[in-house]
mmCIF file of C-alpha atoms and ligand atoms in Angstrom:
data_model
loop_
_atom_site.group_PDB
_atom_site.id
_atom_site.type_symbol
_atom_site.label_atom_id
_atom_site.label_comp_id
_atom_site.label_asym_id
_atom_site.label_seq_id
_atom_site.Cartn_x
_atom_site.Cartn_y
_atom_site.Cartn_z
ATOM 1 C CA MET A 4 -0.061 0.111 0.136
ATOM 2 C CA GLY A 5 2.887 2.600 1.532
ATOM 3 C CA LYS A 6 2.469 5.723 2.590
ATOM 4 C CA ILE A 7 1.109 9.003 0.206
ATOM 5 C CA VAL A 8 3.618 11.840 -1.289
ATOM 6 C CA ALA A 9 2.152 15.134 -2.045
ATOM 7 C CA ALA A 10 4.278 17.776 -4.798
ATOM 8 C CA ASN A 11 4.148 21.082 -3.561
ATOM 9 C CA TRP A 12 6.179 22.578 -6.668
ATOM 10 C CA LYS A 13 4.274 25.544 -5.794
ATOM 11 C CA MET A 14 7.000 29.084 -8.099
ATOM 12 C CA ASN A 15 8.432 26.446 -9.914
ATOM 13 C CA LEU A 16 9.721 25.181 -12.880
ATOM 14 C CA LYS A 17 8.351 26.071 -16.403
ATOM 15 C CA ARG A 18 6.007 24.479 -18.125
ATOM 16 C CA GLN A 19 8.513 22.142 -20.410
ATOM 17 C CA GLY A 20 9.974 21.215 -16.429
ATOM 18 C CA ALA A 21 6.097 20.884 -15.315
ATOM 19 C CA ARG A 22 5.610 18.640 -18.334
ATOM 20 C CA GLU A 23 8.801 16.812 -17.417
ATOM 21 C CA LEU A 24 8.956 15.650 -14.771
ATOM 22 C CA ALA A 25 5.114 14.547 -13.713
ATOM 23 C CA ALA A 26 6.104 12.278 -17.737
ATOM 24 C CA ALA A 27 8.905 10.804 -16.376
ATOM 25 C CA LEU A 28 6.787 9.727 -12.956
ATOM 26 C CA ALA A 29 3.916 8.344 -15.162
ATOM 27 C CA ARG A 30 6.380 6.887 -17.371
ATOM 28 C CA ASP A 31 7.067 5.068 -13.095
ATOM 29 C CA GLY A 32 3.713 4.031 -12.809
ATOM 30 C CA ARG A 33 3.449 5.790 -9.520
ATOM 31 C CA GLN A 34 1.284 8.049 -7.404
ATOM 32 C CA ALA A 35 2.129 11.224 -6.030
ATOM 33 C CA TRP A 36 -0.411 13.871 -5.081
ATOM 34 C CA LEU A 37 1.581 16.941 -7.717
ATOM 35 C CA PHE A 38 1.222 20.789 -7.605
ATOM 36 C CA PRO A 39 2.025 22.241 -9.499
ATOM 37 C CA ALA A 40 1.807 26.127 -10.673
ATOM 38 C CA ALA A 41 -2.463 26.596 -12.045
ATOM 39 C CA VAL A 42 -0.671 27.539 -15.616
ATOM 40 C CA HIS A 43 0.097 23.983 -15.772
ATOM 41 C CA LEU A 44 -2.244 22.500 -14.582
ATOM 42 C CA VAL A 45 -3.531 20.941 -17.748
ATOM 43 C CA GLU A 46 -0.163 20.457 -19.717
ATOM 44 C CA VAL A 47 0.915 18.169 -17.001
ATOM 45 C CA ALA A 48 -2.479 17.330 -16.366
ATOM 46 C CA GLU A 49 -2.925 16.027 -20.036
ATOM 47 C CA ALA A 50 1.614 14.384 -18.789
ATOM 48 C CA ILE A 51 -0.551 11.858 -16.689
ATOM 49 C CA LYS A 52 -3.317 10.798 -17.682
ATOM 50 C CA GLY A 53 -4.363 7.271 -18.320
ATOM 51 C CA GLY A 54 -1.136 6.594 -14.281
ATOM 52 C CA LYS A 55 -2.435 7.075 -10.392
ATOM 53 C CA LEU A 56 -0.797 9.788 -9.940
ATOM 54 C CA GLN A 57 -2.802 13.044 -8.558
ATOM 55 C CA LEU A 58 -3.216 16.613 -9.571
ATOM 56 C CA GLY A 59 -4.018 19.287 -7.993
ATOM 57 C CA ALA A 60 -3.666 23.916 -7.303
ATOM 58 C CA GLN A 61 -2.213 24.529 -4.955
ATOM 59 C CA ASP A 62 -5.600 27.571 -4.467
ATOM 60 C CA VAL A 63 -8.938 28.085 -4.500
ATOM 61 C CA SER A 64 -10.698 31.308 -4.925
ATOM 62 C CA PRO A 65 -13.850 30.878 -2.167
ATOM 63 C CA ASP A 66 -15.776 32.223 -4.700
ATOM 64 C CA ARG A 67 -17.834 30.419 -7.163
ATOM 65 C CA ASP A 68 -17.869 33.580 -10.474
ATOM 66 C CA GLY A 69 -17.730 37.168 -10.933
ATOM 67 C CA ALA A 70 -15.766 39.947 -10.316
ATOM 68 C CA PHE A 71 -12.902 38.575 -9.039
ATOM 69 C CA THR A 72 -9.025 39.699 -10.741
ATOM 70 C CA GLY A 73 -6.746 36.577 -10.929
ATOM 71 C CA ASP A 74 -8.514 34.761 -9.013
ATOM 72 C CA LEU A 75 -9.317 31.105 -10.504
ATOM 73 C CA SER A 76 -12.423 28.871 -9.473
ATOM 74 C CA ALA A 77 -12.645 25.553 -7.787
ATOM 75 C CA GLU A 78 -14.718 24.656 -11.496
ATOM 76 C CA MET A 79 -11.772 26.260 -13.867
ATOM 77 C CA LEU A 80 -9.187 24.075 -11.974
ATOM 78 C CA ALA A 81 -11.362 21.034 -12.427
ATOM 79 C CA ASP A 82 -11.369 21.782 -15.352
ATOM 80 C CA ALA A 83 -8.712 22.083 -15.535
ATOM 81 C CA GLY A 84 -8.202 18.468 -14.542
ATOM 82 C CA ALA A 85 -6.991 19.502 -10.585
ATOM 83 C CA SER A 86 -8.968 17.154 -8.267
ATOM 84 C CA LEU A 87 -7.760 18.545 -5.218
ATOM 85 C CA VAL A 88 -6.014 21.692 -4.021
ATOM 86 C CA LEU A 89 -4.006 22.818 -0.694
ATOM 87 C CA ALA A 90 -5.980 24.761 1.586
ATOM 88 C CA GLY A 91 -3.955 26.916 4.126
ATOM 89 C CA HIS A 92 -0.678 26.785 3.604
ATOM 90 C CA SER A 93 1.298 28.793 6.095
ATOM 91 C CA GLU A 94 2.440 30.266 2.300
ATOM 92 C CA ARG A 95 -0.646 31.871 2.411
ATOM 93 C CA ARG A 96 -1.417 32.568 5.370
ATOM 94 C CA GLN A 97 0.931 34.533 6.134
ATOM 95 C CA GLY A 98 2.269 36.281 3.144
ATOM 96 C CA HIS A 99 -1.565 36.628 1.757
ATOM 97 C CA GLY A 100 -2.579 37.548 5.449
ATOM 98 C CA GLU A 101 -5.172 34.354 4.761
ATOM 99 C CA SER A 102 -7.690 34.260 7.400
ATOM 100 C CA SER A 103 -8.982 30.451 9.345
ATOM 101 C CA GLY A 104 -12.433 32.534 8.259
ATOM 102 C CA LEU A 105 -11.410 32.767 4.831
ATOM 103 C CA ILE A 106 -9.831 28.798 4.860
ATOM 104 C CA ALA A 107 -13.071 27.505 5.909
ATOM 105 C CA ARG A 108 -14.505 29.341 3.040
ATOM 106 C CA LYS A 109 -11.911 28.229 0.269
ATOM 107 C CA LEU A 110 -12.403 24.944 1.348
ATOM 108 C CA LYS A 111 -16.729 25.124 1.311
ATOM 109 C CA ARG A 112 -16.152 26.340 -2.031
ATOM 110 C CA ALA A 113 -13.343 24.412 -3.530
ATOM 111 C CA LEU A 114 -15.756 20.876 -1.684
ATOM 112 C CA GLN A 115 -18.864 22.514 -3.569
ATOM 113 C CA GLY A 116 -16.882 23.029 -6.803
ATOM 114 C CA GLY A 117 -15.026 19.099 -7.183
ATOM 115 C CA LEU A 118 -11.666 19.424 -6.334
ATOM 116 C CA SER A 119 -11.086 17.651 -2.800
ATOM 117 C CA PRO A 120 -9.168 19.755 -0.148
ATOM 118 C CA LEU A 121 -5.435 19.393 2.119
ATOM 119 C CA LEU A 122 -5.593 21.026 4.682
ATOM 120 C CA CYS A 123 -2.320 22.845 6.415
ATOM 121 C CA VAL A 124 -1.875 23.332 9.497
ATOM 122 C CA GLY A 125 1.302 24.277 11.875
ATOM 123 C CA GLU A 126 2.556 26.658 14.683
ATOM 124 C CA THR A 127 5.371 28.607 14.491
ATOM 125 C CA ARG A 128 8.767 28.724 16.566
ATOM 126 C CA ALA A 129 7.599 31.481 18.315
ATOM 127 C CA GLU A 130 4.616 29.599 18.864
ATOM 128 C CA ARG A 131 6.315 26.084 19.874
ATOM 129 C CA GLU A 132 9.044 27.857 22.516
ATOM 130 C CA MET A 133 5.982 29.338 24.336
ATOM 131 C CA GLY A 134 5.172 25.951 24.382
ATOM 132 C CA HIS A 135 1.628 26.976 22.190
ATOM 133 C CA ALA A 136 2.236 24.921 19.670
ATOM 134 C CA ALA A 137 -0.786 21.641 20.031
ATOM 135 C CA ALA A 138 -3.619 25.312 20.974
ATOM 136 C CA ILE A 139 -2.764 26.911 17.205
ATOM 137 C CA VAL A 140 -2.654 24.020 15.555
ATOM 138 C CA GLY A 141 -5.968 22.763 17.526
ATOM 139 C CA GLN A 142 -7.123 26.705 15.798
ATOM 140 C CA GLN A 143 -6.540 26.279 13.125
ATOM 141 C CA LEU A 144 -8.601 23.017 12.819
ATOM 142 C CA SER A 145 -11.223 24.108 14.069
ATOM 143 C CA VAL A 146 -12.711 25.412 10.747
ATOM 144 C CA LEU A 147 -12.676 21.832 10.110
ATOM 145 C CA SER A 148 -15.835 21.982 12.297
ATOM 146 C CA GLU A 149 -17.984 24.577 10.153
ATOM 147 C CA LEU A 150 -17.661 22.019 7.258
ATOM 148 C CA SER A 151 -20.931 18.852 7.274
ATOM 149 C CA PRO A 152 -20.395 15.224 7.788
ATOM 150 C CA THR A 153 -20.783 14.513 4.101
ATOM 151 C CA GLN A 154 -17.683 17.333 3.330
ATOM 152 C CA ARG A 155 -15.363 16.460 5.863
ATOM 153 C CA THR A 156 -15.566 13.158 5.100
ATOM 154 C CA GLN A 157 -13.933 14.792 1.589
ATOM 155 C CA VAL A 158 -11.301 16.174 2.460
ATOM 156 C CA ALA A 159 -8.210 14.225 1.049
ATOM 157 C CA ALA A 160 -5.630 15.380 3.904
ATOM 158 C CA VAL A 161 -4.212 17.444 6.676
ATOM 159 C CA ALA A 162 -0.147 18.250 6.475
ATOM 160 C CA TYR A 163 1.248 19.081 9.974
ATOM 161 C CA GLU A 164 3.545 21.683 8.195
ATOM 162 C CA PRO A 165 5.220 23.967 11.359
ATOM 163 C CA VAL A 166 6.533 27.175 9.406
ATOM 164 C CA TRP A 167 9.723 26.587 11.428
ATOM 165 C CA ALA A 168 10.253 23.547 9.387
ATOM 166 C CA ILE A 169 8.993 25.395 5.962
ATOM 167 C CA GLY A 170 12.254 25.429 3.547
ATOM 168 C CA THR A 171 14.742 25.730 6.133
ATOM 169 C CA GLY A 172 16.267 22.948 5.999
ATOM 170 C CA LEU A 173 15.255 22.361 9.594
ATOM 171 C CA ASN A 174 12.832 19.865 9.424
ATOM 172 C CA ALA A 175 10.873 18.458 12.979
ATOM 173 C CA THR A 176 12.531 15.413 14.581
ATOM 174 C CA ALA A 177 10.558 12.172 13.446
ATOM 175 C CA LYS A 178 8.918 12.146 17.581
ATOM 176 C CA GLN A 179 7.955 15.679 17.170
ATOM 177 C CA ALA A 180 6.471 14.855 13.807
ATOM 178 C CA ASP A 181 5.009 11.130 15.023
ATOM 179 C CA GLU A 182 3.339 13.722 18.417
ATOM 180 C CA MET A 183 1.839 16.500 16.631
ATOM 181 C CA HIS A 184 0.198 13.836 14.972
ATOM 182 C CA ARG A 185 -0.855 11.690 17.802
ATOM 183 C CA GLU A 186 -2.896 15.253 18.806
ATOM 184 C CA VAL A 187 -4.088 15.815 15.401
ATOM 185 C CA LYS A 188 -5.831 12.962 14.999
ATOM 186 C CA SER A 189 -7.446 12.754 18.073
ATOM 187 C CA LYS A 190 -8.518 15.936 17.041
ATOM 188 C CA LEU A 191 -10.131 14.840 13.249
ATOM 189 C CA LYS A 192 -11.751 11.403 15.557
ATOM 190 C CA SER A 193 -13.886 14.151 17.653
ATOM 191 C CA LEU A 194 -14.989 15.350 14.065
ATOM 192 C CA GLY A 195 -15.816 12.262 12.520
ATOM 193 C CA MET A 196 -12.264 11.814 10.550
ATOM 194 C CA GLU A 197 -10.530 9.684 11.848
ATOM 195 C CA LYS A 198 -9.959 8.047 7.967
ATOM 196 C CA THR A 199 -8.141 11.400 6.671
ATOM 197 C CA PRO A 200 -4.623 10.950 6.063
ATOM 198 C CA VAL A 201 -1.709 13.357 8.162
ATOM 199 C CA LEU A 202 1.285 13.892 6.737
ATOM 200 C CA TYR A 203 4.291 15.982 7.077
ATOM 201 C CA GLY A 204 5.935 18.026 5.390
ATOM 202 C CA GLY A 205 8.355 20.555 6.031
ATOM 203 C CA SER A 206 11.999 20.506 4.603
ATOM 204 C CA VAL A 207 11.656 16.783 3.410
ATOM 205 C CA LYS A 208 14.287 14.959 1.386
ATOM 206 C CA ALA A 209 15.529 11.977 0.104
ATOM 207 C CA ASP A 210 17.544 11.577 3.355
ATOM 208 C CA ASN A 211 15.112 12.409 6.718
ATOM 209 C CA CYS A 212 12.457 10.431 4.604
ATOM 210 C CA ALA A 213 12.466 7.027 5.498
ATOM 211 C CA GLU A 214 12.827 8.397 10.242
ATOM 212 C CA LEU A 215 9.405 10.246 9.145
ATOM 213 C CA LEU A 216 7.752 7.517 6.809
ATOM 214 C CA ALA A 217 8.434 5.484 10.227
ATOM 215 C CA CYS A 218 5.860 6.950 12.308
ATOM 216 C CA PRO A 219 2.719 5.114 12.885
ATOM 217 C CA ASN A 220 0.874 8.453 13.133
ATOM 218 C CA VAL A 221 2.924 9.886 10.035
ATOM 219 C CA ASP A 222 0.135 8.939 6.793
ATOM 220 C CA GLY A 223 2.674 11.000 4.180
ATOM 221 C CA LEU A 224 4.188 13.778 3.125
ATOM 222 C CA LEU A 225 4.629 17.002 1.290
ATOM 223 C CA VAL A 226 7.132 18.112 0.235
ATOM 224 C CA GLY A 227 7.915 20.991 -1.228
ATOM 225 C CA GLY A 228 11.788 21.702 -2.139
ATOM 226 C CA ALA A 229 12.994 18.617 -2.385
ATOM 227 C CA SER A 230 9.378 17.491 -4.713
ATOM 228 C CA LEU A 231 10.971 19.414 -7.720
ATOM 229 C CA THR A 232 13.866 16.930 -9.268
ATOM 230 C CA TYR A 233 13.032 13.502 -10.740
ATOM 231 C CA GLU A 234 15.555 12.235 -8.772
ATOM 232 C CA SER A 235 15.089 13.326 -5.190
ATOM 233 C CA LEU A 236 10.722 12.525 -5.806
ATOM 234 C CA ALA A 237 11.600 9.375 -6.862
ATOM 235 C CA ALA A 238 13.249 8.835 -3.460
ATOM 236 C CA ILE A 239 11.393 9.932 -1.177
ATOM 237 C CA ASP A 240 8.486 8.185 -3.270
ATOM 238 C CA ASP A 241 10.709 4.687 -2.760
ATOM 239 C CA ALA A 242 11.390 5.038 0.879
ATOM 240 C CA ALA A 243 7.148 6.006 1.048
ATOM 241 C CA ARG A 244 6.560 2.640 -1.052
ATOM 242 C CA LYS A 245 8.278 0.550 0.813
HETATM 243 P P1 PGA B 315 10.472 22.111 1.844
HETATM 244 O O1 PGA B 315 7.980 22.948 1.419
HETATM 245 O O2 PGA B 315 9.430 21.368 1.507
HETATM 246 O O3 PGA B 315 10.689 22.960 0.486
HETATM 247 O O4 PGA B 315 10.688 22.752 3.571
HETATM 248 C C1 PGA B 315 7.397 22.115 1.987
HETATM 249 C C2 PGA B 315 5.383 22.559 2.177
HETATM 250 O O5 PGA B 315 5.685 24.473 1.424
HETATM 251 O O6 PGA B 315 4.369 22.736 1.582
#
């Protein structure tokens, strides 16, 4: 069976690079979830057709349609080939000031428009140092209580991504990840979401992934920087299949 590997390509790659990377993964029969830039969705969808890879967008509008310059609706993203979408990534919470209220609207809209969301949560370094990590993550997970019980079962996954670990080269230790994942799973259980997979993200690399994947409460990995080359992503995916 193996564990889930999700690749967040962020604002990287050009059309050709995204297409070639996706095609190489598809040729190997891999099952990862790919999150390319929205302008590459159609091309990547074409490259992975018939295979087991799944495609997602990195963001979605909280609105259905209309005068929202620059935004992309869930329906547009689904029409471009996406079946998944990230929500609540710290680069959007912090860089774009996204509030829990906005994230809740995006989750609902994604589900209404045919996309399964992957909700990202995680504390900052200061919050961890003050001993508030679990409380912050618990608060961020509370948006899920705004979904109906049926909608909750359609959430693809939750990713625990401590902000201090994202893109810093300083991953959470297996112990830190496992402890927080246990908290996340207990909160999800109280929401009727005990089947929802919980992924770890933040400086996952080929050389630290095995340790994280060995944690019983880690159901998979959300990988940023190390998902941008075939060698590195394939090595992480191989470790997840073991
Ligand atoms: P990173 O990013 O692997 O480059 O730390 C992870 C993420 O932001 O999803």
